[in-house]
Short mmCIF file of C-alpha atoms in Angstrom, two decimals:
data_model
loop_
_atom_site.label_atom_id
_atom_site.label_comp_id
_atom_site.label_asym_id
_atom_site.label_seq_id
_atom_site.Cartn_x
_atom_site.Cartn_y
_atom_site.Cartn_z
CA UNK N 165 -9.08 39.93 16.02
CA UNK N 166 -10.18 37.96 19.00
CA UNK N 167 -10.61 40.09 22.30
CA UNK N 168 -8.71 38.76 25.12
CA UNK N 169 -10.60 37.88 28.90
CA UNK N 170 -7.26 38.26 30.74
CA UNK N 171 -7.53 41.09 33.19
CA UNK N 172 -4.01 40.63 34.39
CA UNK N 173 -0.95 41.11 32.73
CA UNK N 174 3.06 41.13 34.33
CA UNK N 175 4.28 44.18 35.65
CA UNK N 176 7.49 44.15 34.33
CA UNK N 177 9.74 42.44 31.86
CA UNK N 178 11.81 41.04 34.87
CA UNK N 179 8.30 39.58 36.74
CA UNK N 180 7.85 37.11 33.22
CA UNK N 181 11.34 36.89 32.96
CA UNK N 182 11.52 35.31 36.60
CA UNK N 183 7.96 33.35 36.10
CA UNK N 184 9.16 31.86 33.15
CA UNK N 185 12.43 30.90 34.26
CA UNK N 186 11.32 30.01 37.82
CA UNK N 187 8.56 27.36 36.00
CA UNK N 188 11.71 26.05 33.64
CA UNK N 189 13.76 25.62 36.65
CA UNK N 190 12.54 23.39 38.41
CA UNK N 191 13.24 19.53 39.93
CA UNK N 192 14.58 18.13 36.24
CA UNK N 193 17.38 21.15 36.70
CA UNK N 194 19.08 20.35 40.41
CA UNK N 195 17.41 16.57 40.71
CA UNK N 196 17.41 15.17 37.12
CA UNK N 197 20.37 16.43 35.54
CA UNK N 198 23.19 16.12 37.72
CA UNK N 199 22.16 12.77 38.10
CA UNK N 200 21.75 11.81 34.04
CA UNK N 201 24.89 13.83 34.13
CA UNK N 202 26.52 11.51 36.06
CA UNK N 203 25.01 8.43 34.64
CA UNK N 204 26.45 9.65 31.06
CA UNK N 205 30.12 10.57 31.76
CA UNK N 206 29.68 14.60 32.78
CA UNK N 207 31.21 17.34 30.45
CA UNK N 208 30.83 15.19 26.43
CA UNK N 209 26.94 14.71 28.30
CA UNK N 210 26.66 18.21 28.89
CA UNK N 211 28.00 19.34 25.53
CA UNK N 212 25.43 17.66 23.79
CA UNK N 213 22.66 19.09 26.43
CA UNK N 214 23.59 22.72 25.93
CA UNK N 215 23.30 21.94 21.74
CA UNK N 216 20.02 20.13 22.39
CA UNK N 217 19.06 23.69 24.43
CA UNK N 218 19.98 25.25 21.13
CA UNK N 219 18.01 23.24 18.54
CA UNK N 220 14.89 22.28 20.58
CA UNK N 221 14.81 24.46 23.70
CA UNK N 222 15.22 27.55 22.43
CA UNK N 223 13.23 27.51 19.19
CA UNK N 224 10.51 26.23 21.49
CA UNK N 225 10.46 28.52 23.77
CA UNK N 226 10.31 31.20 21.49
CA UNK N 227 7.04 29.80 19.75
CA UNK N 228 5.26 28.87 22.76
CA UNK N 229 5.61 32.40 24.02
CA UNK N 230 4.54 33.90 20.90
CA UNK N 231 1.02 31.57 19.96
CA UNK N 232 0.44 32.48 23.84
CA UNK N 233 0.47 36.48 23.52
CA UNK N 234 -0.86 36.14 19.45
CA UNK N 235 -3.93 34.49 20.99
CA UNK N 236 -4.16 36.33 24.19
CA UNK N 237 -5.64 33.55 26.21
CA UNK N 238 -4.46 29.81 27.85
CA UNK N 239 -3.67 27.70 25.71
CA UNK N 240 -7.19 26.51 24.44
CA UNK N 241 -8.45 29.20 23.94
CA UNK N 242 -5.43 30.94 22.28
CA UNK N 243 -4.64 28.10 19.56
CA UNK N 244 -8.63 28.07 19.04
CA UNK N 245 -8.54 32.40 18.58
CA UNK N 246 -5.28 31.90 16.21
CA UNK N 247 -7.52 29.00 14.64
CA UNK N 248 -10.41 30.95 13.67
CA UNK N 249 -8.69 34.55 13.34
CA UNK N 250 -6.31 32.53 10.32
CA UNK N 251 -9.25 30.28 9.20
CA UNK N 252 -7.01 27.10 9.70
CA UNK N 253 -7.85 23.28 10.53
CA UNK N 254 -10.04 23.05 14.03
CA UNK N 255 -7.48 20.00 14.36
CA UNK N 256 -4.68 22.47 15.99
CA UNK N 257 -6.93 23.35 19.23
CA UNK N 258 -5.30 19.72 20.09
CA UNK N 259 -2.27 21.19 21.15
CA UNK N 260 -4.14 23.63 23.79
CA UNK N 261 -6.23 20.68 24.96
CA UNK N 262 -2.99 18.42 25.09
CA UNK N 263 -1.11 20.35 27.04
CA UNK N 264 -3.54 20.80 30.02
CA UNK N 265 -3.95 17.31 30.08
CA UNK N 266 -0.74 16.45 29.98
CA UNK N 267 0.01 19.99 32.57
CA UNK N 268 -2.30 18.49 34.89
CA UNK N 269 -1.30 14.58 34.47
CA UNK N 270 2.02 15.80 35.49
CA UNK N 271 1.55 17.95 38.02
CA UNK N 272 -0.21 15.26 39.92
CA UNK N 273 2.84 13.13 40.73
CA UNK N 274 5.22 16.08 40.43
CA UNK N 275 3.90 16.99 43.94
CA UNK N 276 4.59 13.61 44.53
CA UNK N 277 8.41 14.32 44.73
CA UNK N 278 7.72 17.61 45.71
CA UNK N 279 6.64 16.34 48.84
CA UNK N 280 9.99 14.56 49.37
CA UNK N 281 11.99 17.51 49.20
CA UNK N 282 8.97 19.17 52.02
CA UNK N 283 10.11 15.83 53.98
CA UNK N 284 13.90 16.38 53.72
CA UNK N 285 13.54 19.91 54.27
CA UNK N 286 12.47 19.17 57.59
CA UNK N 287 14.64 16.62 58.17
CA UNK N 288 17.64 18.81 57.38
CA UNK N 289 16.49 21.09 59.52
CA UNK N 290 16.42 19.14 62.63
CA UNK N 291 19.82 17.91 62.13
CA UNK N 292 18.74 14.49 60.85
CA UNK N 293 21.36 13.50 59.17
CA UNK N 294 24.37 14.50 61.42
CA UNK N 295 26.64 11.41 61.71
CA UNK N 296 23.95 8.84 59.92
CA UNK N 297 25.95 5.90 58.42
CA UNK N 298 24.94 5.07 54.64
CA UNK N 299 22.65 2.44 55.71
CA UNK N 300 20.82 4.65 58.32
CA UNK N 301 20.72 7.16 55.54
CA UNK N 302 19.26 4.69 52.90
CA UNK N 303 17.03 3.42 55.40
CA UNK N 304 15.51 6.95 56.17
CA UNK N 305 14.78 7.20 51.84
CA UNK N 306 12.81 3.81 52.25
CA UNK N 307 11.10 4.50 55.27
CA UNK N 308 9.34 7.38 53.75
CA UNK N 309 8.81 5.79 50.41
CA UNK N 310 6.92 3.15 52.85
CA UNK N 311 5.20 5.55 54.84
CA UNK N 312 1.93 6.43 52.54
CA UNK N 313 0.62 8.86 55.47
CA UNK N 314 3.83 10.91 55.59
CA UNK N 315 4.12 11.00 51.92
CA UNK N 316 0.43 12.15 51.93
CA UNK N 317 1.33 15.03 53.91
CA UNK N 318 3.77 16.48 52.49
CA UNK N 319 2.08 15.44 49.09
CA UNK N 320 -1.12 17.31 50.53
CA UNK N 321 0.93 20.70 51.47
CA UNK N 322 2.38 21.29 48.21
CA UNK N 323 -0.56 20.83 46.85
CA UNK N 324 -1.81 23.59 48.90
CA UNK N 325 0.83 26.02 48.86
CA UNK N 326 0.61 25.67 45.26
CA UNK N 327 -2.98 26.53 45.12
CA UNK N 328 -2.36 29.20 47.56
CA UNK N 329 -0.09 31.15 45.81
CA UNK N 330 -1.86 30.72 42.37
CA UNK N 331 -5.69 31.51 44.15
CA UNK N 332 -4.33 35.36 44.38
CA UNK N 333 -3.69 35.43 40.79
CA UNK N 334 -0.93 37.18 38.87
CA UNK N 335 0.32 40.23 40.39
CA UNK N 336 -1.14 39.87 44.23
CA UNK N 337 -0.12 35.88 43.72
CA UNK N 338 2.11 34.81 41.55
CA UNK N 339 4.68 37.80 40.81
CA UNK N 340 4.92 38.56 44.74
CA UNK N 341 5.87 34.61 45.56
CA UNK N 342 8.46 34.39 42.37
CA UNK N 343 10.00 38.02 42.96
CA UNK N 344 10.66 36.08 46.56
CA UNK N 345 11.42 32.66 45.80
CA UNK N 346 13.61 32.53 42.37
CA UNK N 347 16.49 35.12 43.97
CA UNK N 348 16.45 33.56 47.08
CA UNK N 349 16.66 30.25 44.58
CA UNK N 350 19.86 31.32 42.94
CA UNK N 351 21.27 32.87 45.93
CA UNK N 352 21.13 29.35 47.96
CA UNK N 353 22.93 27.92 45.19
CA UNK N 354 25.41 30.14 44.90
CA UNK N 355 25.90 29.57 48.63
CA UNK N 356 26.33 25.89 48.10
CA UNK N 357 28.90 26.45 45.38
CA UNK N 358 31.10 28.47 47.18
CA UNK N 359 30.33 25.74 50.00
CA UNK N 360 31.62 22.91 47.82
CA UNK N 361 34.30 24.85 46.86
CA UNK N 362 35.89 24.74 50.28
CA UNK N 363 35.49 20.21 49.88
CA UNK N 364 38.98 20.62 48.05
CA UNK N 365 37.38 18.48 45.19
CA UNK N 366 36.08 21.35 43.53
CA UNK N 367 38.30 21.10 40.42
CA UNK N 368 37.64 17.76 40.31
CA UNK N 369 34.10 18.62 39.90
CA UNK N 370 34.71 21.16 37.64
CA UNK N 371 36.80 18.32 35.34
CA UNK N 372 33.87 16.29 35.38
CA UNK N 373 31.62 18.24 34.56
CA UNK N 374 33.02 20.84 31.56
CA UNK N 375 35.90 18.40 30.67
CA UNK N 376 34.53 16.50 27.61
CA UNK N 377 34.64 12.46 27.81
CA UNK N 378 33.29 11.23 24.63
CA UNK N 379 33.72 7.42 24.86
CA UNK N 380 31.50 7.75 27.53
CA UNK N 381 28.77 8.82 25.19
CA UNK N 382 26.19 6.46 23.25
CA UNK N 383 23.26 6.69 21.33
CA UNK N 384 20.98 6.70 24.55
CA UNK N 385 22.86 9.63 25.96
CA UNK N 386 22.31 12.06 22.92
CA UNK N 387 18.63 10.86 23.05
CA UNK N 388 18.81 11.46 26.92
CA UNK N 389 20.27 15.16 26.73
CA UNK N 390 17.31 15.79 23.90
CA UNK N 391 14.79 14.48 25.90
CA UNK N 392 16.19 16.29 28.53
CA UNK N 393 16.78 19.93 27.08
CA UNK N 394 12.65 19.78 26.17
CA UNK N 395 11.51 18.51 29.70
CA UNK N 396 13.44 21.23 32.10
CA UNK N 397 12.27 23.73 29.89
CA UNK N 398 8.63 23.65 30.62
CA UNK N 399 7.98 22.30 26.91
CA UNK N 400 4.38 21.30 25.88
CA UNK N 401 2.59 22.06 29.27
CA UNK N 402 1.15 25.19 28.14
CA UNK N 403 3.23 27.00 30.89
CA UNK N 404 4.77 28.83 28.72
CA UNK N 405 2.04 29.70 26.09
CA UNK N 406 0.00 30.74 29.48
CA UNK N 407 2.67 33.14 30.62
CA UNK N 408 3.33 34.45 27.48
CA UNK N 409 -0.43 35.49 27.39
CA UNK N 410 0.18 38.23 30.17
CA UNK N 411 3.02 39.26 28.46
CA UNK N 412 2.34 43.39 27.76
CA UNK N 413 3.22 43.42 23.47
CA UNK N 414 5.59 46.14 24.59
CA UNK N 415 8.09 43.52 25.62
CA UNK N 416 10.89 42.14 23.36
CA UNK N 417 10.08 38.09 23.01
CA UNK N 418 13.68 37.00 21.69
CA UNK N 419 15.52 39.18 24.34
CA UNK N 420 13.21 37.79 27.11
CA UNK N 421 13.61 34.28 25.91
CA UNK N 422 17.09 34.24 26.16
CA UNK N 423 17.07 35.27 29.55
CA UNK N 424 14.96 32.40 30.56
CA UNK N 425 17.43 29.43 28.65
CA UNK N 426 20.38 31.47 30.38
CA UNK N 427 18.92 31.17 33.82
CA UNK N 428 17.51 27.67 33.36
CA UNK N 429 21.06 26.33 31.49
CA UNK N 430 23.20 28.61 34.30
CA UNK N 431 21.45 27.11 37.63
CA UNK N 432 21.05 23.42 36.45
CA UNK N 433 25.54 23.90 35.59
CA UNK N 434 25.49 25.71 39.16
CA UNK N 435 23.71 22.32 40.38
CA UNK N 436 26.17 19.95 38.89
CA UNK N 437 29.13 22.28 40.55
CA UNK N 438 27.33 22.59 43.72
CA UNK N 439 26.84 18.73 43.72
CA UNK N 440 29.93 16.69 42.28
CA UNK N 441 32.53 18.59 44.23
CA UNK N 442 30.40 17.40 47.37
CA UNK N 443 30.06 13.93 46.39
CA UNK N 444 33.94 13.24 45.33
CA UNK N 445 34.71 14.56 48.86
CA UNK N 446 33.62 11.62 49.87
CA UNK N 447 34.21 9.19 47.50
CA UNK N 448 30.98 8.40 46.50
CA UNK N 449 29.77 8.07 42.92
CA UNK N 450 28.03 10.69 40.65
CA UNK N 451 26.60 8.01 38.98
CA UNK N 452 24.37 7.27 41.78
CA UNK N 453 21.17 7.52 39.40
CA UNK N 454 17.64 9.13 41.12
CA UNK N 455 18.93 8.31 44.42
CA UNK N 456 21.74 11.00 44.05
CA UNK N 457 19.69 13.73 45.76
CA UNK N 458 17.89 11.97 48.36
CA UNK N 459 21.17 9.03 49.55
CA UNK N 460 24.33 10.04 48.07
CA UNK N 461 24.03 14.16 49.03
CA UNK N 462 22.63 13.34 52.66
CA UNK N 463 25.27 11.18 53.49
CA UNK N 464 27.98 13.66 52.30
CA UNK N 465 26.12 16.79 54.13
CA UNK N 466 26.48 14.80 57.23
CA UNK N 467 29.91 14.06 57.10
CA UNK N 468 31.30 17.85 56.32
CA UNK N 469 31.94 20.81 58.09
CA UNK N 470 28.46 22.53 58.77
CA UNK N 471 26.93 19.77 56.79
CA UNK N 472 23.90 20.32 58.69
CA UNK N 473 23.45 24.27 57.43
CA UNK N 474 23.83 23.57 54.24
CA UNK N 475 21.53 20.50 53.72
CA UNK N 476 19.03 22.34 55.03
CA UNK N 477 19.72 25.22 52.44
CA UNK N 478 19.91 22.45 49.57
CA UNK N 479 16.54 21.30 50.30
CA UNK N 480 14.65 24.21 50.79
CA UNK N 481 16.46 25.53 47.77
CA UNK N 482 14.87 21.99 46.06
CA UNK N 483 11.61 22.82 47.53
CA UNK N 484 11.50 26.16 46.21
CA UNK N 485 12.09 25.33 42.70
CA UNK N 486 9.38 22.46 42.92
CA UNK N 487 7.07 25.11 43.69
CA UNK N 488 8.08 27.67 41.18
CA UNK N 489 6.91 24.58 38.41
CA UNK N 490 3.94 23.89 40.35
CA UNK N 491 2.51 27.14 39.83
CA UNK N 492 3.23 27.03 36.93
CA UNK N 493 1.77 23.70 35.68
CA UNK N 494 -1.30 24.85 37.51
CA UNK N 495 -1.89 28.05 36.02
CA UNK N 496 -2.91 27.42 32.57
CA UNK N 497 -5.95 24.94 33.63
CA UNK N 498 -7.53 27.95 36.41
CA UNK N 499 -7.26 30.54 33.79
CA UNK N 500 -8.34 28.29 31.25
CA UNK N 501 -11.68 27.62 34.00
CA UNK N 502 -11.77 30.95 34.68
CA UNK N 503 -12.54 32.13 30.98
CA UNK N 504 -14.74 29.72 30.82
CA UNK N 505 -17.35 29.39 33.90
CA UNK N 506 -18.51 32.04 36.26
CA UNK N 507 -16.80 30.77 38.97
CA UNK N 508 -14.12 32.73 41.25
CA UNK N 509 -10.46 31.74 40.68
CA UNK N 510 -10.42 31.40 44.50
CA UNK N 511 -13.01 28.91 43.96
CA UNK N 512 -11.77 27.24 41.01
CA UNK N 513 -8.38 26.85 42.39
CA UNK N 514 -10.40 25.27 45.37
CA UNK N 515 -11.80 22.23 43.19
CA UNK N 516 -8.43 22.07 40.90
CA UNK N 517 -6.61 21.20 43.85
CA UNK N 518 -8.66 18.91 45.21
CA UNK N 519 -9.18 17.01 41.91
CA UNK N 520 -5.74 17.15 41.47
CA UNK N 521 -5.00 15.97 44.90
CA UNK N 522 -7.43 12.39 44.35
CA UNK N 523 -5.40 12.11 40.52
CA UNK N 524 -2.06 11.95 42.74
CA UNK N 525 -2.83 9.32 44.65
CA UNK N 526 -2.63 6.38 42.35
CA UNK N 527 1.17 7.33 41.55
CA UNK N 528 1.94 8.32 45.88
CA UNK N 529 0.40 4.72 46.77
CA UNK N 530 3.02 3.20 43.44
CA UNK N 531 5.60 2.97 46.24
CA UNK N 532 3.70 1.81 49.36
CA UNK N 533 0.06 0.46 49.09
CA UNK N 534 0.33 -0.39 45.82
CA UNK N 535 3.80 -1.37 44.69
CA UNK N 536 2.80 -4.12 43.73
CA UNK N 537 0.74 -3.12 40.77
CA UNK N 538 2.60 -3.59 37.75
CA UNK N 539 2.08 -3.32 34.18
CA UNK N 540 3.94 -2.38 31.15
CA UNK N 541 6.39 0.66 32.36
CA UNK N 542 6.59 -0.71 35.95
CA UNK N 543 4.15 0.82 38.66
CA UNK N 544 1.72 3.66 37.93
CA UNK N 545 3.78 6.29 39.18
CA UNK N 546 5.85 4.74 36.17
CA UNK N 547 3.38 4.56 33.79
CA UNK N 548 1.76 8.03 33.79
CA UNK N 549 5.47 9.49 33.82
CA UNK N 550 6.40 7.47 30.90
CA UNK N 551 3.04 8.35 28.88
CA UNK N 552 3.30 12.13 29.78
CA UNK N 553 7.52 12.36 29.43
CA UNK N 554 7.86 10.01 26.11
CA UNK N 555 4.71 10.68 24.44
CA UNK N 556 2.55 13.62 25.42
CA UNK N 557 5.04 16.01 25.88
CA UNK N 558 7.35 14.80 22.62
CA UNK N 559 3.89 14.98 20.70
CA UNK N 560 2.97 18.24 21.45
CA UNK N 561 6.05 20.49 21.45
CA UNK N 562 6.03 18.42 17.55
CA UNK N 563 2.61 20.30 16.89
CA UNK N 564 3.79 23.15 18.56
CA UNK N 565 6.40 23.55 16.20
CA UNK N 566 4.63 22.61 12.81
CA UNK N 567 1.75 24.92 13.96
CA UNK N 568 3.96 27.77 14.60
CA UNK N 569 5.61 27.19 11.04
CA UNK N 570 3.46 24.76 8.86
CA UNK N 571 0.25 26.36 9.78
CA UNK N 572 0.58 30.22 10.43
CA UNK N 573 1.79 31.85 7.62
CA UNK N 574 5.56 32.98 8.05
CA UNK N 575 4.84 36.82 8.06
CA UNK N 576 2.37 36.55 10.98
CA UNK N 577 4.86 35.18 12.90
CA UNK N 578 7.73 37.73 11.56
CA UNK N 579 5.15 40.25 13.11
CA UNK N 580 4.57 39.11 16.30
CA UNK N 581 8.25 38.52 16.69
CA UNK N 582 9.71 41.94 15.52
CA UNK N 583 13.21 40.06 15.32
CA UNK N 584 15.83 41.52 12.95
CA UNK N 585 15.74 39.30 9.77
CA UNK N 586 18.61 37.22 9.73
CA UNK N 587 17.75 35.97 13.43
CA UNK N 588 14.17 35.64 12.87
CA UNK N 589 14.94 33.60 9.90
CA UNK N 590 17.39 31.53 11.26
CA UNK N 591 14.37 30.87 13.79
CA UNK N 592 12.58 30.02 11.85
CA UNK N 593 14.53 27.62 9.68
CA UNK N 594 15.69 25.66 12.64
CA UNK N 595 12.19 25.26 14.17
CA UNK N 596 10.78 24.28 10.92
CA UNK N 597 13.08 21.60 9.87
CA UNK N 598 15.58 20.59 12.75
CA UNK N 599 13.38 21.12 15.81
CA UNK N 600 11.01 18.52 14.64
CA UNK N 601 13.05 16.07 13.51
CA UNK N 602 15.10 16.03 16.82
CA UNK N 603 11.42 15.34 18.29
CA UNK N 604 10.53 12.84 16.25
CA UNK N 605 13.44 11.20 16.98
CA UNK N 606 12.51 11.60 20.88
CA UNK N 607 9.18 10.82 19.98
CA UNK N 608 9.98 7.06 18.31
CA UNK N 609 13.05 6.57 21.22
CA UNK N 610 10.65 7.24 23.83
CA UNK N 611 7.86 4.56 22.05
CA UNK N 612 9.92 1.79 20.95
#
C-alpha cells in the first residue's frame, strides 16, 4: 500500500464536515439557484433538483470522498496510488489530472464574480442603495461590469484572501477560517429569512417555492436541475477527493456525507425563502435570470424597512460562501505541488495565485476591454464556463463514477466504506448504472 505525504489531517469530524459543505455551498447555492429556480416555475423545479441530489449528488459525493482517503493524496496522486496498488489501466490518472485543470480553469473566473459580491459588499455597506430607482440600480451593475480597474480589484483581493487562508494550510488555515465563516454563513441567512418573513409575502414565497407547478416544467428544466445538483456540489474539481484525503479512517464516510448534501440542499432552500418573499414585496419578478442577485435584490433592499442592514448582511453572507469554494478549488493543485517539488506551500501558494490571477484576466476583460471578442459560446468568460460546466466537469464526475465501480473491484470499495449492506449496495447500484446515465445525458445536453 502506497504511503501517504500528507502531514495534516482534520481535527474533527465537524472541521470536514464544515470544509466540505462550506466548498459545496457556495455562489451556484444563493446566486444560481434561486435564479434557475425562478426561471423554471419554483417548487415542480425544485422537486426534480432535490431527486437529481439523490441520483447524482449523493452517489458522487460518496465516491469522491472515498478514492480521496483510499489513495491518501490529491487527486493525482491518489487515482495514480489506487492505479498501481490495483494494477489497473494508467488511463484513470485522467480523472486526477482533469479535475485540477478543470479546478483551476474555474477558479479563475469564479473570482471573477467573487469580486462582485467584494464590490456590493461595500456598496451595501455605505448605504448605496438607499432610495436608488431601478435604473440607478441597473446602472450601478453596468458601471462596474465597465469598470475593468474596479473589477480588477476586487478580482485581485479574492484572489488573495483565498491564497491567504489556504498558505497556512489545514488546521492553522483552513479549519480556523471555515469554523468562522460557514456558522456565521448560515446564521446570516437565517437572519434574512426571518427578515423576509416580516415582507408579508412570505407565504407567497413559500408557495412558490415548495408548491409544485408542473406545466411549468420542460425537458431543459430536468436537464437544468441535473446539471445543477452536480455543479453546487463541488463535483469533478477534486475538492472533494482532496478533502477526503485528510479525512482520519476513523470517521464514518456515509454519515459525514449526508451531512454535507443536508447543509448544501438546506441553505440553497433557505436562499430561495430568504429571496422570493423579498422580491414579491415588491412586485418584481423571480424570473429575473443572473441579474436576480445583483438588480432585482438591490432594488428591493432599498425600498424596505432596514433595507440597508440587511443588504449588507446578504452580501457579505455571498462573499463568504465565494470564499469557502475558493479555498477549496485551490487546495487540491498546492497540495498536489507540494507533494511534488520542494517548495514551501507558502511559496507555492505565492506562484498559484499569481498564475491564477494572469488566467483570470481573459474572462474579467469579457465584459469591458474585450466584449467584443466573440466566438462560439459568446465571450471568453462564456466560453471557458461553458467548456468547464458542460464538458469537463460532466466528463469527469462520468469517470469518477465508472472508476469507483467499473474499475475497483466492488469489495475494495465495500471496505473502505464500512456501510451496512443493503445501503452500501443500493450505493452502489445507483452509482453504477443510474448516476452515469443521468451524466451522459448532461454530458450530450451540454454538447449539442
Amino acid at each position: 500500500m502506497a504511503s501517504s505525504s500528507l502531514k495534516e489531517h482534520w481535527s474533527s469530524k465537524w472541521a470536514f464536515i464544515f470544509a466540505a459543505a462550506g466548498s459545496a455551498v457556495g455562489l451556484g447555492n444563493i446566486w444560481k439557484f434561486p435564479y434557475i429556480t425562478g426561471e423554471n416555475g419554483g417548487g415542480a423545479f425544485v422537486l426534480i433538483y432535490l431527486a437529481c441530489i439523490a441520483i447524482i449528488g449523493l452517489p458522487l459525493v460518496i465516491a469522491e470522498i472515498s478514492l480521496g482517503r483510499m489513495g491518501g493524496e490529491n487527486p493525482i496522486d491518489s487515482i495514480r496510488n489506487l492505479v498501481t496498488r490495483y494494477k489497473l489501466k494508467p488511463f484513470w490518472t485522467a480523472i486526477g489530472w482533469l479535475a485540477l485543470v478543470v479546478a483551476f480553469l474555474v477558479l479563475s473566473y469564479y473570482c471573477v464574480i467573487a469580486g462582485w459580491t467584494l464590490d456590493y459588499t461595500v456598496k451595501s455597506l455605505s448605504g448605496a442603495f438607499t432610495h436608488m430607482t431601478p435604473v440607478e440600480i441597473n446602472n450601478l451593475f453596468s458601471s462596474l461590469l465597465a469598470s475593468p480597474g474596479k473589477m480588477l480589484f476586487y478580482y485581485t483581493l479574492m484572489i488573495a484572501l483565498t491564497g491567504l487562508i489556504v498558505s497556512q494550510g489545514i488546521k492553522r488555515g483552513i479549519e480556523k477560517a471555515i469554523y468562522v465563516l460557514f456558522p456565521v454563513l448560515v446564521l446570516i441567512l437565517i437572519a434574512l429569512v426571518g427578515y423576509a418573513y416580516e415582507t408579508g409575502f412570505f407565504e407567497q414565497g413559500v408557495k412558490f417555492l415548495f408548491q409544485p407547478n408542473f406545466s411549468k416544467l420542460n425537458a431543459d428544466s430536468i436537464l437544468s436541475a441535473m446539471g445543477h445538483a452536480f455543479f453546487s456540489l463541488s463535483l469533478g474539481f477534486g475538492s472533494m477527493m482532496m478533502y477526503g484525503a485528510y479525512l482520519p479512517k476513523k470517521i464514518s464516510i456515509g454519515n459525514t456525507a449526508l451531512y454535507i448534501i443536508f447543509f448544501d440542499t438546506f441553505i440553497a432552500l433557505l436562499a430561495g425563502l430568504a429571496i422570493f418573499p423579498i422580491v414579491f414585496a415588491h412586485g418584481l419578478q423571480p424570473n429575473a435570470g443572473p441579474g436576480l442577485i445583483f438588480q432585482t435584490l438591490p432594488l428591493a433592499f432599498a425600498q424596505l424597512p432596514y433595507g440597508h442592514l440587511f443588504a449588507s448582511l446578504f452580501f457579505v453572507m455571498l462573499a463568504i460562501a465565494a470564499l469557502t469554494s475558493t479555498i477549496a478549488l485551490l487546495e487540491p493543485i498546492i497540495a498536489y505541488t507540494l507533494k511534488n517539488t520542494r517548495l514551501t506551500r507558502q511559496k507555492i501558494t505565492l506562484y498559484a495565485c499569481f498564475i491564477l490571477w494572469i488566467v483570470g484576466l481573459p474572462s474579467l476583460f469579457s465584459f469591458n476591454l474585450w466584449a467584443h471578442v466573440t466566438f462560439f459560446a459568446g465571450t471568453l468568460f462564456d466560453n471557458i464556463d461553458y467548456l468547464t460546466a458542460n464538458i469537463m466537469l460532466p466528463i469527469n464526475g462520468l469517470l469518477v463514477a465508472l472508476f469507483a465501480t467499473w474499475a475497483l473491484r466492488k469489495v475494495e470499495m465495500k471496505k473502505a466504506l464500512s456501510l451496512p449492506h443493503k445501503i452500501f449496495s443500493a450505493w452502489y447500484t445507483v452509482l453504477k448504472y443510474i448516476t452515469p446515465v443521468c451524466i451522459t445525458v448532461v454530458l450530450v445536453h451540454g454538447v449539442l
